[in-house]
CSV table of C-alpha atoms and ligand atoms in Angstrom, one decimal:
chain,number,residue,atom,x,y,z
G,122,UNK,CA,0.0,0.0,0.0
G,123,UNK,CA,1.3,3.4,-0.9
G,124,UNK,CA,1.4,6.2,1.7
G,125,UNK,CA,0.8,9.8,1.1
G,126,UNK,CA,1.4,12.8,3.4
G,127,UNK,CA,-1.2,15.6,3.0
G,128,UNK,CA,-0.4,18.8,4.8
G,129,UNK,CA,-3.2,21.4,5.0
G,130,UNK,CA,-5.7,18.5,5.0
G,131,UNK,CA,-8.3,20.6,6.7
G,132,UNK,CA,-8.5,23.0,3.8
G,133,UNK,CA,-11.0,23.0,1.0
G,134,UNK,CA,-8.9,21.1,-1.5
G,135,UNK,CA,-7.1,19.1,1.2
G,136,UNK,CA,-10.3,17.6,2.3
G,137,UNK,CA,-11.2,16.2,-1.1
G,138,UNK,CA,-7.6,15.2,-1.8
G,139,UNK,CA,-7.7,12.9,1.3
G,140,UNK,CA,-11.0,11.3,0.2
G,141,UNK,CA,-9.7,10.6,-3.3
G,142,UNK,CA,-6.4,9.1,-2.0
G,143,UNK,CA,-8.4,6.9,0.3
G,144,UNK,CA,-10.6,5.8,-2.5
G,145,UNK,CA,-7.5,5.0,-4.5
G,146,UNK,CA,-6.3,2.7,-1.7
G,147,UNK,CA,-3.6,4.9,-0.2
G,148,UNK,CA,-2.7,5.1,3.4
G,149,UNK,CA,-3.2,8.8,4.2
G,150,UNK,CA,-1.2,10.6,6.9
G,151,UNK,CA,-2.8,14.0,7.2
G,152,UNK,CA,-1.9,17.1,9.1
G,153,UNK,CA,-3.3,20.5,9.8
G,154,UNK,CA,-2.8,23.3,12.2
G,155,UNK,CA,-6.0,22.7,14.2
G,156,UNK,CA,-6.5,19.7,16.6
G,157,UNK,CA,-10.0,19.4,15.2
G,158,UNK,CA,-10.9,17.8,11.8
G,159,UNK,CA,-14.0,16.8,10.0
G,160,UNK,CA,-12.9,13.5,8.4
G,161,UNK,CA,-14.9,10.3,9.2
G,162,UNK,CA,-13.1,7.4,10.7
G,163,UNK,CA,-11.2,5.3,8.2
G,164,UNK,CA,-8.8,2.4,8.9
G,165,UNK,CA,-6.1,3.9,6.6
G,166,UNK,CA,-6.4,7.5,7.7
G,167,UNK,CA,-4.5,9.2,10.5
G,168,UNK,CA,-4.7,12.9,11.3
G,169,UNK,CA,-2.2,14.9,13.4
G,170,UNK,CA,-2.3,18.4,14.5
G,171,UNK,CA,1.1,19.8,13.7
G,172,UNK,CA,3.9,20.8,16.0
G,173,UNK,CA,6.5,22.5,13.9
G,174,UNK,CA,10.1,21.7,15.0
G,175,UNK,CA,12.9,23.7,13.3
G,176,UNK,CA,16.6,22.8,13.4
G,177,UNK,CA,18.8,25.9,13.8
G,178,UNK,CA,22.4,26.6,14.7
G,179,UNK,CA,24.9,28.2,17.0
G,180,UNK,CA,25.8,30.4,14.0
G,181,UNK,CA,22.9,32.7,14.9
G,182,UNK,CA,25.3,34.1,17.5
G,183,UNK,CA,28.3,36.3,16.8
G,184,UNK,CA,30.8,34.1,18.8
G,185,UNK,CA,32.1,36.9,20.9
G,186,UNK,CA,31.1,35.4,24.3
G,187,UNK,CA,30.4,31.6,23.9
G,188,UNK,CA,28.3,29.2,26.0
G,189,UNK,CA,25.1,30.8,24.8
G,190,UNK,CA,21.7,30.3,26.5
G,191,UNK,CA,18.4,30.4,24.6
G,192,UNK,CA,17.5,34.0,25.5
G,193,UNK,CA,20.7,35.6,24.3
G,194,UNK,CA,20.8,38.2,21.5
G,195,UNK,CA,21.2,36.7,18.0
G,196,UNK,CA,23.8,38.5,15.8
G,197,UNK,CA,25.0,36.3,13.0
G,198,UNK,CA,28.4,37.0,11.3
G,199,UNK,CA,27.7,35.1,8.0
G,200,UNK,CA,25.0,34.4,5.5
G,201,UNK,CA,24.2,30.9,6.8
G,202,UNK,CA,23.5,32.3,10.3
G,203,UNK,CA,21.4,35.1,8.8
G,204,UNK,CA,19.2,32.7,6.9
G,205,UNK,CA,18.7,30.8,10.2
G,206,UNK,CA,17.7,34.0,12.0
G,207,UNK,CA,15.2,34.8,9.2
G,208,UNK,CA,13.8,31.2,9.4
G,209,UNK,CA,13.6,31.3,13.2
G,210,UNK,CA,11.7,34.6,13.0
G,211,UNK,CA,9.2,33.0,10.6
G,212,UNK,CA,8.8,30.0,12.9
G,213,UNK,CA,8.2,32.2,15.9
G,214,UNK,CA,5.2,33.8,14.0
G,215,UNK,CA,3.6,30.4,13.7
G,216,UNK,CA,0.4,30.7,15.7
G,217,UNK,CA,0.3,27.0,16.8
G,218,UNK,CA,2.9,24.7,18.4
G,219,UNK,CA,6.5,25.4,17.5
G,220,UNK,CA,9.9,24.6,18.8
G,221,UNK,CA,13.3,25.8,17.6
G,222,UNK,CA,16.2,23.4,18.3
G,223,UNK,CA,19.6,25.0,18.0
G,224,UNK,CA,22.6,22.7,17.8
G,225,UNK,CA,26.4,22.8,17.4
G,226,UNK,CA,28.8,20.9,15.2
G,227,UNK,CA,27.1,17.5,15.0
G,228,UNK,CA,29.1,14.3,14.8
G,229,UNK,CA,28.6,10.6,14.8
G,230,UNK,CA,28.6,7.7,12.4
G,231,UNK,CA,27.1,8.9,9.1
G,232,UNK,CA,24.6,6.6,7.5
G,233,UNK,CA,24.9,8.1,4.0
G,234,UNK,CA,28.6,8.1,3.4
G,235,UNK,CA,28.7,11.9,3.8
G,236,UNK,CA,31.5,12.4,6.3
G,237,UNK,CA,31.0,14.8,9.3
G,238,UNK,CA,33.8,16.6,11.1
G,239,UNK,CA,34.9,13.7,13.3
G,240,UNK,CA,34.8,11.1,10.5
G,241,UNK,CA,36.6,13.5,8.2
G,242,UNK,CA,39.4,14.0,10.6
G,243,UNK,CA,39.8,10.3,11.2
G,244,UNK,CA,39.7,9.5,7.5
G,245,UNK,CA,42.4,12.2,6.7
G,246,UNK,CA,44.7,11.0,9.5
G,247,UNK,CA,44.4,7.4,8.4
G,248,UNK,CA,45.5,8.5,4.9
G,249,UNK,CA,48.4,10.3,6.6
G,250,UNK,CA,47.3,13.7,5.4
G,251,UNK,CA,48.1,16.9,7.2
G,252,UNK,CA,45.1,18.7,8.6
G,253,UNK,CA,44.8,22.4,9.3
G,254,UNK,CA,42.2,23.0,12.0
G,255,UNK,CA,41.0,26.1,13.9
G,256,UNK,CA,42.4,26.6,17.4
G,257,UNK,CA,40.6,29.9,17.8
G,258,UNK,CA,37.0,28.5,17.6
G,259,UNK,CA,35.3,26.9,20.6
G,260,UNK,CA,32.3,24.5,20.2
G,261,UNK,CA,30.3,22.1,22.3
G,262,UNK,CA,30.3,19.3,19.7
G,263,UNK,CA,27.0,17.4,19.6
G,264,UNK,CA,26.7,13.6,19.4
G,265,UNK,CA,24.0,13.0,16.7
G,266,UNK,CA,22.0,10.5,18.8
G,267,UNK,CA,21.7,12.9,21.7
G,268,UNK,CA,20.3,15.5,19.3
G,269,UNK,CA,17.9,13.0,17.8
G,270,UNK,CA,16.6,11.7,21.1
G,271,UNK,CA,16.3,15.3,22.5
G,272,UNK,CA,14.1,16.2,19.5
G,273,UNK,CA,12.0,13.1,20.1
G,274,UNK,CA,11.6,14.2,23.7
G,275,UNK,CA,10.5,17.7,22.5
G,276,UNK,CA,7.9,16.1,20.2
G,277,UNK,CA,6.7,13.7,22.9
G,278,UNK,CA,6.3,16.4,25.5
G,279,UNK,CA,5.1,18.9,23.0
G,280,UNK,CA,7.7,21.2,24.6
G,281,UNK,CA,7.4,24.6,22.9
G,282,UNK,CA,9.9,27.4,22.4
G,283,UNK,CA,13.7,27.5,21.9
G,284,UNK,CA,15.9,24.7,23.1
G,285,UNK,CA,19.7,24.4,23.0
G,286,UNK,CA,20.7,20.8,22.4
G,287,UNK,CA,24.4,20.3,22.1
G,288,UNK,CA,27.2,18.4,23.8
G,289,UNK,CA,28.4,19.5,27.3
G,290,UNK,CA,32.1,19.7,26.7
G,291,UNK,CA,33.5,22.9,25.4
G,292,UNK,CA,36.7,22.7,23.4
G,293,UNK,CA,38.5,24.2,20.4
G,294,UNK,CA,37.9,22.5,17.1
G,295,UNK,CA,41.7,21.8,17.1
G,296,UNK,CA,41.4,20.1,20.5
G,297,UNK,CA,38.5,18.0,19.3
G,298,UNK,CA,40.5,16.9,16.3
G,299,UNK,CA,43.5,15.9,18.6
G,300,UNK,CA,41.1,13.9,20.7
G,301,UNK,CA,40.0,12.0,17.6
G,302,UNK,CA,43.6,11.4,16.7
G,303,UNK,CA,44.3,10.0,20.1
G,304,UNK,CA,41.1,7.9,20.1
G,305,UNK,CA,42.0,6.2,16.8
G,306,UNK,CA,45.7,5.8,17.7
G,307,UNK,CA,47.1,8.3,15.2
G,308,UNK,CA,49.7,10.9,15.7
G,309,UNK,CA,48.2,14.3,16.4
G,310,UNK,CA,51.3,16.1,15.0
G,311,UNK,CA,49.6,15.7,11.6
G,312,UNK,CA,47.1,18.3,12.8
G,313,UNK,CA,48.3,21.9,12.5
G,314,UNK,CA,46.5,24.5,14.6
G,315,UNK,CA,45.5,27.6,12.6
G,316,UNK,CA,43.5,30.8,13.2
G,317,UNK,CA,40.6,31.9,11.0
G,318,UNK,CA,42.8,34.7,9.7
G,319,UNK,CA,45.3,32.1,8.3
G,320,UNK,CA,42.6,31.1,5.7
G,321,UNK,CA,41.4,33.6,3.2
G,322,UNK,CA,37.9,32.2,3.7
G,323,UNK,CA,35.1,34.4,2.2
G,324,UNK,CA,32.8,33.8,5.1
G,325,UNK,CA,33.5,34.6,8.7
G,326,UNK,CA,32.7,32.1,11.4
G,327,UNK,CA,31.7,32.8,15.0
G,328,UNK,CA,34.8,32.2,17.2
G,329,UNK,CA,33.3,31.2,20.6
G,330,UNK,CA,30.0,29.4,20.5
G,331,UNK,CA,28.9,26.4,22.5
G,332,UNK,CA,25.7,26.2,24.5
G,333,UNK,CA,24.4,26.3,28.0
G,334,UNK,CA,22.1,23.3,28.0
G,335,UNK,CA,20.5,23.9,31.5
G,336,UNK,CA,17.0,24.5,30.0
G,337,UNK,CA,17.0,21.2,28.1
G,338,UNK,CA,18.4,19.3,31.1
G,339,UNK,CA,15.7,20.7,33.4
G,340,UNK,CA,12.7,20.6,31.0
G,341,UNK,CA,13.5,17.5,28.9
G,342,UNK,CA,15.9,15.5,31.1
G,343,UNK,CA,18.5,16.0,28.3
G,344,UNK,CA,21.7,14.3,29.3
G,345,UNK,CA,24.2,14.2,26.5
G,346,UNK,CA,27.3,12.0,26.5
G,347,UNK,CA,30.8,13.2,27.0
G,348,UNK,CA,32.9,13.8,23.8
G,349,UNK,CA,35.0,10.7,24.7
G,350,UNK,CA,31.8,8.5,24.9
G,351,UNK,CA,30.5,10.1,21.7
G,352,UNK,CA,33.8,9.1,20.0
G,353,UNK,CA,33.4,5.5,21.3
G,354,UNK,CA,29.8,5.4,19.9
G,355,UNK,CA,30.9,6.9,16.6
G,356,UNK,CA,33.7,4.4,16.0
G,357,UNK,CA,32.1,1.3,17.4
G,358,UNK,CA,31.1,-1.1,14.6
G,359,UNK,CA,27.3,-1.1,15.2
G,360,UNK,CA,26.8,2.6,15.8
G,361,UNK,CA,24.1,3.1,13.1
G,362,UNK,CA,21.1,1.0,13.9
S,207,NAP,N1,25.4,19.1,11.0
S,207,NAP,C1,25.7,20.1,11.8
S,207,NAP,O1,26.8,20.2,12.4
S,207,NAP,C2,24.6,21.1,12.1
S,207,NAP,C3,24.9,22.1,13.1
S,207,NAP,C4,24.0,23.1,13.4
S,207,NAP,C5,22.7,23.0,12.7
S,207,NAP,N2,22.5,22.1,11.8
S,207,NAP,C6,21.2,22.1,11.1
S,207,NAP,O2,20.6,20.8,11.1
S,207,NAP,C7,19.9,20.5,9.9
S,207,NAP,C8,20.3,19.2,9.4
S,207,NAP,O3,21.7,19.2,9.2
S,207,NAP,P1,22.5,18.0,8.5
S,207,NAP,O4,23.9,18.1,8.9
S,207,NAP,O5,21.7,16.8,8.6
S,207,NAP,O6,22.4,18.5,6.9
S,207,NAP,P2,22.6,17.6,5.6
S,207,NAP,O7,23.3,16.3,5.9
S,207,NAP,O8,23.1,18.5,4.6
S,207,NAP,O9,21.1,17.2,5.3
S,207,NAP,C9,20.2,18.2,4.9
S,207,NAP,C10,18.9,17.5,4.4
S,207,NAP,O10,18.0,18.6,3.9
S,207,NAP,C11,17.6,18.3,2.6
S,207,NAP,N3,17.4,19.5,1.9
S,207,NAP,C12,18.4,20.4,1.6
S,207,NAP,N4,17.9,21.4,0.9
S,207,NAP,C13,16.6,21.1,0.7
S,207,NAP,C14,15.5,21.7,0.0
S,207,NAP,N5,15.7,22.9,-0.6
S,207,NAP,N6,14.3,21.1,0.0
S,207,NAP,C15,14.1,20.0,0.7
S,207,NAP,N7,15.1,19.3,1.3
S,207,NAP,C16,16.3,19.9,1.4
S,207,NAP,C17,18.6,17.4,2.0
S,207,NAP,O11,18.0,16.6,1.1
S,207,NAP,P3,18.9,15.7,0.0
S,207,NAP,O12,19.4,14.5,0.8
S,207,NAP,O13,17.8,15.2,-0.9
S,207,NAP,O14,19.9,16.6,-0.6
S,207,NAP,C18,19.1,16.6,3.2
S,207,NAP,O15,18.3,15.4,3.4
S,207,NAP,C19,20.2,21.7,9.0
S,207,NAP,O16,19.1,22.6,9.1
S,207,NAP,C20,21.4,22.4,9.6
S,207,NAP,O17,21.4,23.8,9.4
S,207,NAP,C21,23.4,21.1,11.5
């Protein structure tokens, strides 16, 4: 049986669309902004009122202070951060349930072959390449499964508003790369510490980010792993389930 997602199912066209898909033997997952709907019961029909959860970034901050909490002033230094500020503002206008989840440099075992920071460092070191990594940028790197389970908790509790979900250990990106080297038994002398100014990069990056995660710990019971444990989980053979 094919499944179709119909958003705006409560609308004029949406209502008839749902009926026609059901008649054509689809399973219909429908959503609308209201909790109420006027569809009759049908074994292949499920309706959900929507809770919009948006993934945002530490790059909404300018990186002058670091360890940001949810309430702090956003002031992006590059276009990516600016697009996220625009998007956050749009989400905040949503008149129903919304949550904004900001996160920081996410790592873990990738399922699609697209390497993230930690995997990229490990792969380059194993090829004996030299890496140039920022030592003037601080982050609280986030283990991907902590982020995923935190988002599920937000959905389950219908927790609204802004949440900072990141790791708890603040370190420079260079330090993080050296920890990866140690973890996989490679020599960290292949990693050269550089400053942002050493690269002629067109886009500036916030220097000190990282999050205070007190709100998520208190409201969601969020309890992220240490960076060391995150590395173990990343490199253990059955990390992606
Ligand atoms: N990874 C991090 O370190 C990090 C840190 C802070 C915030 N975030 C935020 O977390 C979110 C997910 O990040 P990620 O690392 O998982 O990114 P990703 O690996 O690049 O995945 C992005 C996903 O979005 C889809 N996508 C991109 N443009 C789209 C479009 N115009 N219409 C529909 N789908 C589109 C892509 O689809 P295809 O697969 O079809 O291309 C892909 O599945 C992003 O919003 C990112 O800004 C990530």
